[in-house]
C-alpha cells in the first residue's frame, strides 16, 4: 500500500510545480496584459463608440438637411419673387399710325404695296400666314397679322382687296367672300423707350411664338424637356462622356430650366458651386412652375446678340434684330438660325461669321428633319436659302429720331407716370410713308443745293393732318439718323413773309375785302425811339395801288405794312395768338414783316389753325398710351375751337391759292400740275432763312432751309424750301384743296380801277370770293351802264 502512496505524492508535487511556474510567468507578463487592454477596447467600449458616431452622423445629417432646406427656402423665395411679379423691366414700345382701310379710300395699289413693304410683310405667290401678301393686276391678297391695337387684340385676317384707278374699291374676307366695311393694318414699330441696364427685349407670349421654333429649341437644346424634373442626369452623363473623349469641354449637360436659372439668378462663371446652385434652383423651378411657363420665360430671357451697347434678349426682339420682322412671321430657315445662335451669339454671329452660322443653322434644320417635323422636300429647300438678314442695327423699324424726340416730350407733358408701368405701348400719329417721302425729298433737294452752298445747309419739316392736327411726319435734320439737335422743335428763326397771311386775315375779319386796293408807294414809319423805318419790297420797286389779293400773292412788303399799321399791330398780334402763338412778342411795326422768331413746329401750329378752316386744334404726336395690361393711361382728345369766321378763313385760303397759281410759288403749277394748292413762301433778311408752308386737302407742310450758324444762306423761300415741298408732293399723292365754303359766300367782281364791287362787263374786274353783302353793292354799276345806254340811244335817234 505504502508504495502506492509514495508513488502518488510525487505526482502531486510535480503537478503543482508547473502551476507555480505558470503563476510566476503570469505575474511577469501582467504589465503587458494591461497594455493590451488599453490598446484594444472592450466590446462594451466598441458599442459605445458606434453609438456616439451614429449620433454625430445623424445630427450632422439633420443639420445639413435643415441647412439645405433653409437654403432651398431662401432660393425658392427668390424664385417666387422673380416669377410672381414682372420678370423684366420691359421698355415702352412706340408704334406709328394704323392704316384704316375701307371701300372708297383714296389709296392706290402701289401705295398699299409700299405700306406692306414698310411693315415687312413678305411678298409671296399665295398668302397663307400672317405677314404675307400676294399681288395681281387689280387685287392684293394679304393676311394681316394678329396685333394688340390701342382698343384691343385683333386676330389674323385674310383679306382680298380690289382696287380701282386711284381708290380702294372693295374689301372681302378671302375665305368666306364676305364684304368688309372697314378694317386696318397693324402699325409699324418705331422705337422702344426706357431701356435700362443695357438690356433690351420685346416680350412675346408663348402662344404667339411659332410651334416650329419651340420644337427646334427643345430638340436642339433639351430633347427631354417635358420628361425630366429640371435636371437631366442622362444629359449630364452624356456630356461628361463627350467631354472626356474630346479632352476638353465641348458639350454642356444643362437643361433649359438650368439655363433659365443661370440667366435669371447666377453669373456666367464656370465653377462647381455655381453648377450646384443652378441644379438646385432648376429643381425648385420645375417643381413650382409648369413647363410652358418655364419655356415662355426662357424664350423671352435667352441672350441672342448685341446691338451696340444693348444686349438683345428673347426671340421677340432677336427676330427684329436679325430679320426686321415679328417672330410670328419667320420662315423655318430663319427659325433655325435663331435656335442656332442660342449656342453662342458671338461665335455664331451671322454678320461676322456667315459660313459658321449657316452650318449651324443647317444642323438645326437636319435635326428637325430627322425628328419628322420637317419634310425632306422642305429641308432641301430651307438649306438652299440665304440667311436673309436685315441691315445690322436697323431692328426692322423706321428710324425717326426727330419724331421720337417729340413723343418723349408729349409723354412727359401728358403721361409723365408712364415709366411706373411695365410693357407700355405708345400709339402715335406718324405715317411711316410720309416720313420716308419727306426725308428723301429733303435729302435730294439739299444734295442738289450743296453744289453751290458747300454742304452747309440744313432743313426741318413738320407735316400735319389738316383736319385733326395729328403729326404725320417730322424731320429735325437732313440726315435721317441724326439724334442731335432737333431743328424742327428747337431751331428758332425769324419767319419773314410767313406772317403776312395773318396780317391779311386780320383785315378780312375787320371787313376789308380781297379786291380792295392798297398803296404800293414809299413809306417811312416813325418808331418810338425816334428813328425812322423805311420798309422796302423785295425787288425794291413800287407801283400803282394793287389789290389786296395780289399784294399777298406777290408778297409785297410795303402794302402789307401800310395795311398792318392801319389795322394796328396789336390786332395782328392778337390774331397770331388766336392761331396758337404762345411766345411773347412785342407789337413793333417790324412784326408785320416777320421779325418774330419761331421754330418750325411753332409755326406749323399757327398754320394748322389757318389751314384747318379757322378752327384751333393743338398739334399732337401721341394718340394713346396703354399699360402692359391694355389699360388706357392717356388718350389725346381735344375739341376744335373756332378762332375766327369761316368767311375770312375761306378768303385767306383763296388768296394763298393765288400764291401757287400766279404768285411767288407759281412754279408749283408745273412742278405739281392738276392739283389745287395753297401756300406761302417766306424769306428773311440777308437771305438767311428759306421758308415754305403748303396746304392741300389732307396735309399742312412746313419747311425750313437754312444754316445752323444763322449766316446768310443765299436762298429764298421759292429756291430752297419750296422745291423740298414739291419733291415731297411728287411721292405723297396730294389731293386738291377744297376749303369749307361758308353759307353767305358769293363770287363778286371787283373793279381793277378802284377795287369796288362791280359786275362783269363793267370795265376790267377780278372775280373774288366775298360776303353776299358785297354783291349787293354792285348795283351802282348796273345803273351807270343803263344811263350810258340811254344817252347813246338818245344821241342815235336825235
Coordinates of C-alpha atoms in Angstrom, one line a residue, residues 87 142 441 514 560:
X87 CA -39.9 89.2 -64.7
X142 CA -53.0 89.9 -97.7
X441 CA -37.3 114.8 -100.6
X514 CA -59.6 140.8 -101.3
X560 CA -48.6 144.8 -96.1

